[in-house]
mmCIF file of C-alpha atoms in Angstrom:
data_model
loop_
_atom_site.group_PDB
_atom_site.id
_atom_site.type_symbol
_atom_site.label_atom_id
_atom_site.label_comp_id
_atom_site.label_asym_id
_atom_site.label_seq_id
_atom_site.Cartn_x
_atom_site.Cartn_y
_atom_site.Cartn_z
ATOM 1 C CA MET A 1 224.421 95.234 94.885
ATOM 2 C CA ILE A 2 220.579 95.471 93.656
ATOM 3 C CA ARG A 3 218.693 92.057 93.775
ATOM 4 C CA VAL A 4 215.955 91.645 90.925
ATOM 5 C CA LEU A 5 213.343 89.175 90.804
ATOM 6 C CA VAL A 6 212.209 88.839 86.703
ATOM 7 C CA ALA A 7 208.665 87.236 86.356
ATOM 8 C CA ASP A 8 207.391 86.853 82.858
ATOM 9 C CA ASP A 9 205.784 83.862 81.355
ATOM 10 C CA GLU A 10 208.275 83.743 78.086
ATOM 11 C CA PRO A 11 211.952 82.388 78.502
ATOM 12 C CA LEU A 12 213.622 84.132 75.997
ATOM 13 C CA ILE A 13 212.113 87.663 77.550
ATOM 14 C CA ARG A 14 213.766 86.281 80.752
ATOM 15 C CA ALA A 15 216.653 85.743 79.600
ATOM 16 C CA GLY A 16 216.964 88.965 77.587
ATOM 17 C CA ILE A 17 216.433 91.202 81.133
ATOM 18 C CA ARG A 18 218.387 89.449 83.195
ATOM 19 C CA MET A 19 221.575 90.171 80.434
ATOM 20 C CA ILE A 20 220.430 93.749 80.340
ATOM 21 C CA LEU A 21 220.875 94.160 83.694
ATOM 22 C CA THR A 22 223.579 92.224 84.886
ATOM 23 C CA SER A 23 225.593 93.613 82.101
ATOM 24 C CA ALA A 24 225.652 96.613 85.336
ATOM 25 C CA ASP A 25 228.059 96.962 87.664
ATOM 26 C CA ASP A 26 225.276 97.032 90.895
ATOM 27 C CA ILE A 27 222.090 94.791 89.630
ATOM 28 C CA ASP A 28 222.289 90.614 90.045
ATOM 29 C CA VAL A 29 219.714 88.632 89.204
ATOM 30 C CA VAL A 30 219.150 86.571 91.946
ATOM 31 C CA ALA A 31 215.694 84.847 90.925
ATOM 32 C CA GLU A 32 212.779 84.311 87.773
ATOM 33 C CA ALA A 33 209.121 82.992 87.676
ATOM 34 C CA GLY A 34 207.385 82.184 84.966
ATOM 35 C CA ASN A 35 203.618 83.687 86.416
ATOM 36 C CA GLY A 36 202.864 86.017 89.137
ATOM 37 C CA ARG A 37 201.885 83.307 92.178
ATOM 38 C CA GLU A 38 205.551 82.311 91.790
ATOM 39 C CA ALA A 39 207.175 85.545 91.343
ATOM 40 C CA VAL A 40 205.068 86.318 94.731
ATOM 41 C CA GLU A 41 205.615 83.288 96.810
ATOM 42 C CA THR A 42 209.543 83.260 95.113
ATOM 43 C CA ALA A 43 209.775 87.039 96.567
ATOM 44 C CA ARG A 44 208.927 85.671 99.855
ATOM 45 C CA GLY A 45 212.034 83.234 99.901
ATOM 46 C CA THR A 46 214.366 85.193 97.988
ATOM 47 C CA ALA A 47 215.965 88.541 99.602
ATOM 48 C CA VAL A 48 215.191 90.612 97.109
ATOM 49 C CA ASP A 49 215.012 94.627 96.408
ATOM 50 C CA VAL A 50 213.035 95.372 92.820
ATOM 51 C CA ALA A 51 210.627 93.089 91.346
ATOM 52 C CA LEU A 52 210.246 93.184 87.578
ATOM 53 C CA LEU A 53 206.918 91.585 86.579
ATOM 54 C CA ASP A 54 204.642 90.924 83.166
ATOM 55 C CA ILE A 55 201.671 92.572 82.828
ATOM 56 C CA GLN A 56 200.227 89.402 81.548
ATOM 57 C CA MET A 57 201.094 86.310 82.795
ATOM 58 C CA PRO A 58 199.473 82.628 83.747
ATOM 59 C CA VAL A 59 197.615 82.386 87.250
ATOM 60 C CA MET A 60 198.468 84.848 88.531
ATOM 61 C CA ASP A 61 199.012 88.469 85.733
ATOM 62 C CA GLY A 62 201.381 91.338 87.077
ATOM 63 C CA LEU A 63 199.421 93.635 88.709
ATOM 64 C CA THR A 64 197.681 91.384 90.971
ATOM 65 C CA ALA A 65 201.071 89.704 91.669
ATOM 66 C CA LEU A 66 201.939 93.414 92.210
ATOM 67 C CA ALA A 67 198.638 93.849 95.383
ATOM 68 C CA GLU A 68 199.956 90.720 96.476
ATOM 69 C CA LEU A 69 203.958 92.047 96.780
ATOM 70 C CA ARG A 70 203.060 95.065 98.558
ATOM 71 C CA ARG A 71 201.404 92.327 101.004
ATOM 72 C CA ALA A 72 203.391 90.154 100.975
ATOM 73 C CA ALA A 73 206.974 92.057 100.795
ATOM 74 C CA PRO A 74 206.109 95.605 101.206
ATOM 75 C CA HIS A 75 209.825 96.335 100.798
ATOM 76 C CA VAL A 76 210.213 94.829 97.183
ATOM 77 C CA GLN A 77 210.160 97.534 95.135
ATOM 78 C CA VAL A 78 208.315 96.792 91.772
ATOM 79 C CA LEU A 79 208.030 97.847 87.986
ATOM 80 C CA ILE A 80 205.944 96.097 85.669
ATOM 81 C CA LEU A 81 206.751 95.619 82.220
ATOM 82 C CA THR A 82 204.216 95.610 79.813
ATOM 83 C CA THR A 83 203.783 95.882 75.448
ATOM 84 C CA PHE A 84 200.674 97.798 76.452
ATOM 85 C CA GLY A 85 200.689 101.768 77.676
ATOM 86 C CA GLU A 86 196.946 101.868 78.568
ATOM 87 C CA ARG A 87 196.388 104.857 80.834
ATOM 88 C CA GLU A 88 194.011 102.570 83.328
ATOM 89 C CA ASN A 89 197.078 100.328 83.572
ATOM 90 C CA VAL A 90 199.144 102.459 84.788
ATOM 91 C CA LEU A 91 196.881 104.494 86.898
ATOM 92 C CA ARG A 92 196.366 100.582 88.367
ATOM 93 C CA ALA A 93 199.857 100.557 88.538
ATOM 94 C CA LEU A 94 200.478 103.319 90.986
ATOM 95 C CA GLY A 95 197.092 102.118 92.833
ATOM 96 C CA HIS A 96 198.596 98.838 93.767
ATOM 97 C CA GLY A 97 202.203 101.080 94.603
ATOM 98 C CA GLY A 98 203.958 99.862 92.088
ATOM 99 C CA ALA A 99 207.251 101.962 91.563
ATOM 100 C CA GLY A 100 206.755 102.359 88.188
ATOM 101 C CA PHE A 101 205.782 100.813 84.528
ATOM 102 C CA LEU A 102 207.443 100.458 81.358
ATOM 103 C CA LEU A 103 206.951 99.189 78.159
ATOM 104 C CA LYS A 104 208.813 96.282 76.796
ATOM 105 C CA ASP A 105 210.104 97.967 73.642
ATOM 106 C CA THR A 106 212.260 100.040 76.674
ATOM 107 C CA ALA A 107 215.993 101.041 75.849
ATOM 108 C CA PRO A 108 218.199 98.860 77.859
ATOM 109 C CA ASP A 109 219.863 101.672 79.522
ATOM 110 C CA GLU A 110 216.213 102.987 80.687
ATOM 111 C CA LEU A 111 215.559 99.651 81.939
ATOM 112 C CA ILE A 112 218.801 99.785 84.258
ATOM 113 C CA ARG A 113 218.103 103.457 85.240
ATOM 114 C CA ALA A 114 214.164 102.502 86.243
ATOM 115 C CA VAL A 115 215.773 99.247 88.322
ATOM 116 C CA ARG A 116 218.416 101.934 90.037
ATOM 117 C CA ALA A 117 215.442 104.577 91.119
ATOM 118 C CA ALA A 118 213.471 102.118 92.135
ATOM 119 C CA ALA A 119 215.953 100.580 94.224
ATOM 120 C CA ALA A 120 216.384 103.725 95.614
ATOM 121 C CA GLY A 121 212.624 103.715 96.441
ATOM 122 C CA ASN A 122 211.893 106.376 93.734
ATOM 123 C CA ALA A 123 208.661 105.897 91.448
ATOM 124 C CA TYR A 124 210.101 105.646 88.069
ATOM 125 C CA LEU A 125 207.845 105.998 84.901
ATOM 126 C CA SER A 126 209.004 105.239 81.466
ATOM 127 C CA PRO A 127 208.910 108.425 78.815
ATOM 128 C CA THR A 128 207.255 106.045 76.265
ATOM 129 C CA ALA A 129 204.464 104.863 78.959
ATOM 130 C CA THR A 130 204.113 108.427 79.042
ATOM 131 C CA ARG A 131 203.399 109.207 75.613
ATOM 132 C CA HIS A 132 201.153 106.677 75.957
ATOM 133 C CA VAL A 133 199.421 107.920 78.921
ATOM 134 C CA VAL A 134 199.073 111.604 77.165
ATOM 135 C CA ASP A 135 197.589 110.056 74.441
ATOM 136 C CA SER A 136 194.178 108.492 76.324
ATOM 137 C CA LEU A 137 194.380 112.751 77.250
ATOM 138 C CA SER A 138 191.881 112.527 74.066
ATOM 139 C CA SER A 139 189.585 109.571 75.814
ATOM 140 C CA PRO A 140 186.175 109.998 76.711
ATOM 141 C CA GLY A 141 186.497 112.366 80.473
ATOM 142 C CA ALA A 142 189.966 114.078 79.631
ATOM 143 C CA THR A 143 188.117 117.364 79.159
ATOM 144 C CA ALA A 144 186.969 116.752 83.109
ATOM 145 C CA ARG A 145 190.857 115.515 83.901
ATOM 146 C CA THR A 146 191.866 118.509 82.599
ATOM 147 C CA GLU A 147 190.062 120.804 83.949
ATOM 148 C CA GLU A 148 190.950 119.310 87.452
ATOM 149 C CA ALA A 149 194.554 118.984 87.003
ATOM 150 C CA ARG A 150 195.068 122.708 85.918
ATOM 151 C CA GLN A 151 192.842 123.435 89.260
ATOM 152 C CA ARG A 152 195.991 121.549 91.160
ATOM 153 C CA LEU A 153 198.501 123.524 89.638
ATOM 154 C CA ASP A 154 197.141 126.748 90.648
ATOM 155 C CA ALA A 155 198.949 125.656 94.148
ATOM 156 C CA LEU A 156 202.347 125.936 92.474
ATOM 157 C CA THR A 157 204.473 128.305 91.864
ATOM 158 C CA THR A 158 206.359 128.781 88.685
ATOM 159 C CA ARG A 159 209.069 127.304 89.338
ATOM 160 C CA GLU A 160 207.212 124.505 90.835
ATOM 161 C CA LEU A 161 205.725 124.332 87.716
ATOM 162 C CA ASP A 162 208.918 124.176 85.468
ATOM 163 C CA VAL A 163 209.870 121.170 87.515
ATOM 164 C CA LEU A 164 206.824 119.114 87.284
ATOM 165 C CA ALA A 165 206.646 119.911 83.905
ATOM 166 C CA LEU A 166 210.362 117.800 83.355
ATOM 167 C CA LEU A 167 208.853 115.298 85.494
ATOM 168 C CA GLY A 168 206.206 114.691 83.135
ATOM 169 C CA GLU A 169 208.894 114.456 80.242
ATOM 170 C CA GLY A 170 210.088 111.252 82.672
ATOM 171 C CA LEU A 171 213.538 113.197 83.565
ATOM 172 C CA SER A 172 215.208 112.628 86.689
ATOM 173 C CA ASN A 173 216.239 114.715 89.665
ATOM 174 C CA ALA A 174 219.789 114.889 88.359
ATOM 175 C CA ASP A 175 218.958 115.574 84.543
ATOM 176 C CA ALA A 176 216.074 118.164 86.167
ATOM 177 C CA GLY A 177 218.865 120.342 87.326
ATOM 178 C CA ARG A 178 220.536 120.293 84.501
ATOM 179 C CA ARG A 179 217.793 121.430 82.556
ATOM 180 C CA LEU A 180 217.120 123.941 84.896
ATOM 181 C CA HIS A 181 220.541 125.362 86.605
ATOM 182 C CA MET A 182 219.877 123.990 89.558
ATOM 183 C CA SER A 183 221.389 121.387 92.308
ATOM 184 C CA GLU A 184 220.396 117.748 91.962
ATOM 185 C CA ALA A 185 219.115 119.160 95.876
ATOM 186 C CA THR A 186 216.942 122.047 95.148
ATOM 187 C CA VAL A 187 215.262 119.614 92.831
ATOM 188 C CA LYS A 188 214.775 116.820 95.241
ATOM 189 C CA THR A 189 213.227 119.535 97.643
ATOM 190 C CA TYR A 190 210.828 121.095 95.176
ATOM 191 C CA VAL A 191 209.721 118.147 93.949
ATOM 192 C CA SER A 192 209.192 117.213 98.067
ATOM 193 C CA ARG A 193 206.937 120.237 98.175
ATOM 194 C CA ILE A 194 205.026 119.342 94.720
ATOM 195 C CA LEU A 195 204.426 116.051 95.971
ATOM 196 C CA THR A 196 202.213 117.929 98.777
ATOM 197 C CA LYS A 197 200.526 120.214 97.199
ATOM 198 C CA LEU A 198 199.391 117.994 95.441
ATOM 199 C CA GLY A 199 198.442 115.507 97.372
ATOM 200 C CA CYS A 200 200.249 112.903 95.156
ATOM 201 C CA ASP A 201 202.226 110.546 96.817
ATOM 202 C CA ASN A 202 204.758 109.556 94.564
ATOM 203 C CA ARG A 203 206.739 111.719 91.158
ATOM 204 C CA VAL A 204 204.702 109.413 88.668
ATOM 205 C CA GLN A 205 201.102 110.818 90.087
ATOM 206 C CA ALA A 206 202.658 113.964 89.487
ATOM 207 C CA ALA A 207 203.652 113.519 86.261
ATOM 208 C CA LEU A 208 200.360 112.242 85.552
ATOM 209 C CA VAL A 209 198.958 115.503 86.948
ATOM 210 C CA ALA A 210 201.259 117.440 84.398
ATOM 211 C CA HIS A 211 200.080 115.096 81.534
ATOM 212 C CA ASP A 212 196.537 115.922 82.229
ATOM 213 C CA ALA A 213 197.400 119.633 82.993
ATOM 214 C CA GLY A 214 198.838 119.667 79.339
ATOM 215 C CA LEU A 215 202.132 120.863 80.936
ATOM 216 C CA HIS A 216 204.919 121.815 79.313
ATOM 217 C CA ARG A 217 208.395 123.500 80.095
ATOM 218 C CA ASP A 218 207.286 126.250 77.127
ATOM 219 C CA THR A 219 203.148 126.897 78.447
ATOM 220 C CA VAL A 220 205.033 128.036 82.002
#
């Protein structure tokens, strides 16, 4: 059973998330918190596998709570939930060791997939959040990021580019395997190679490189 902590300052939001997550047979919401400080303290004293943190909370915001949690309870995988999808928030969440970033309009089945992915030790970036990140490529500095990312992709083989493009779409290893007619284990091997070659800590960071480079399957 995956044990989840939900932290949001709005009780109604917490209740909605609890209802969605507990509809899955393998997920149990074992604790709730109304602010970031309470979330950190609760995680210290409760057996939790995944913490779902709102980015904007009183006393301590979600990103600060994420950094605190990584120090206080490093075994807990943290997903950031927000109404905002700015690139800087995504990068800060990843930089602090977050397992993923989801928008509050995320579909219920995607929220469940994200929690399962985080519990399994996999990073998860909502396709919706990914699109917001892609939109930011037109912001100042985007040209420099694009060029740098494309140079990094030079190290990848054509098949690795295929896999990376699908990571950029937010696909799981299983979904990418079906799309590419590969086994899930083979895709996992490719992902490991891609992370090593790109110098990325997780698949979400690799997905951001793919988007910076403008990589899509129809371009490789």
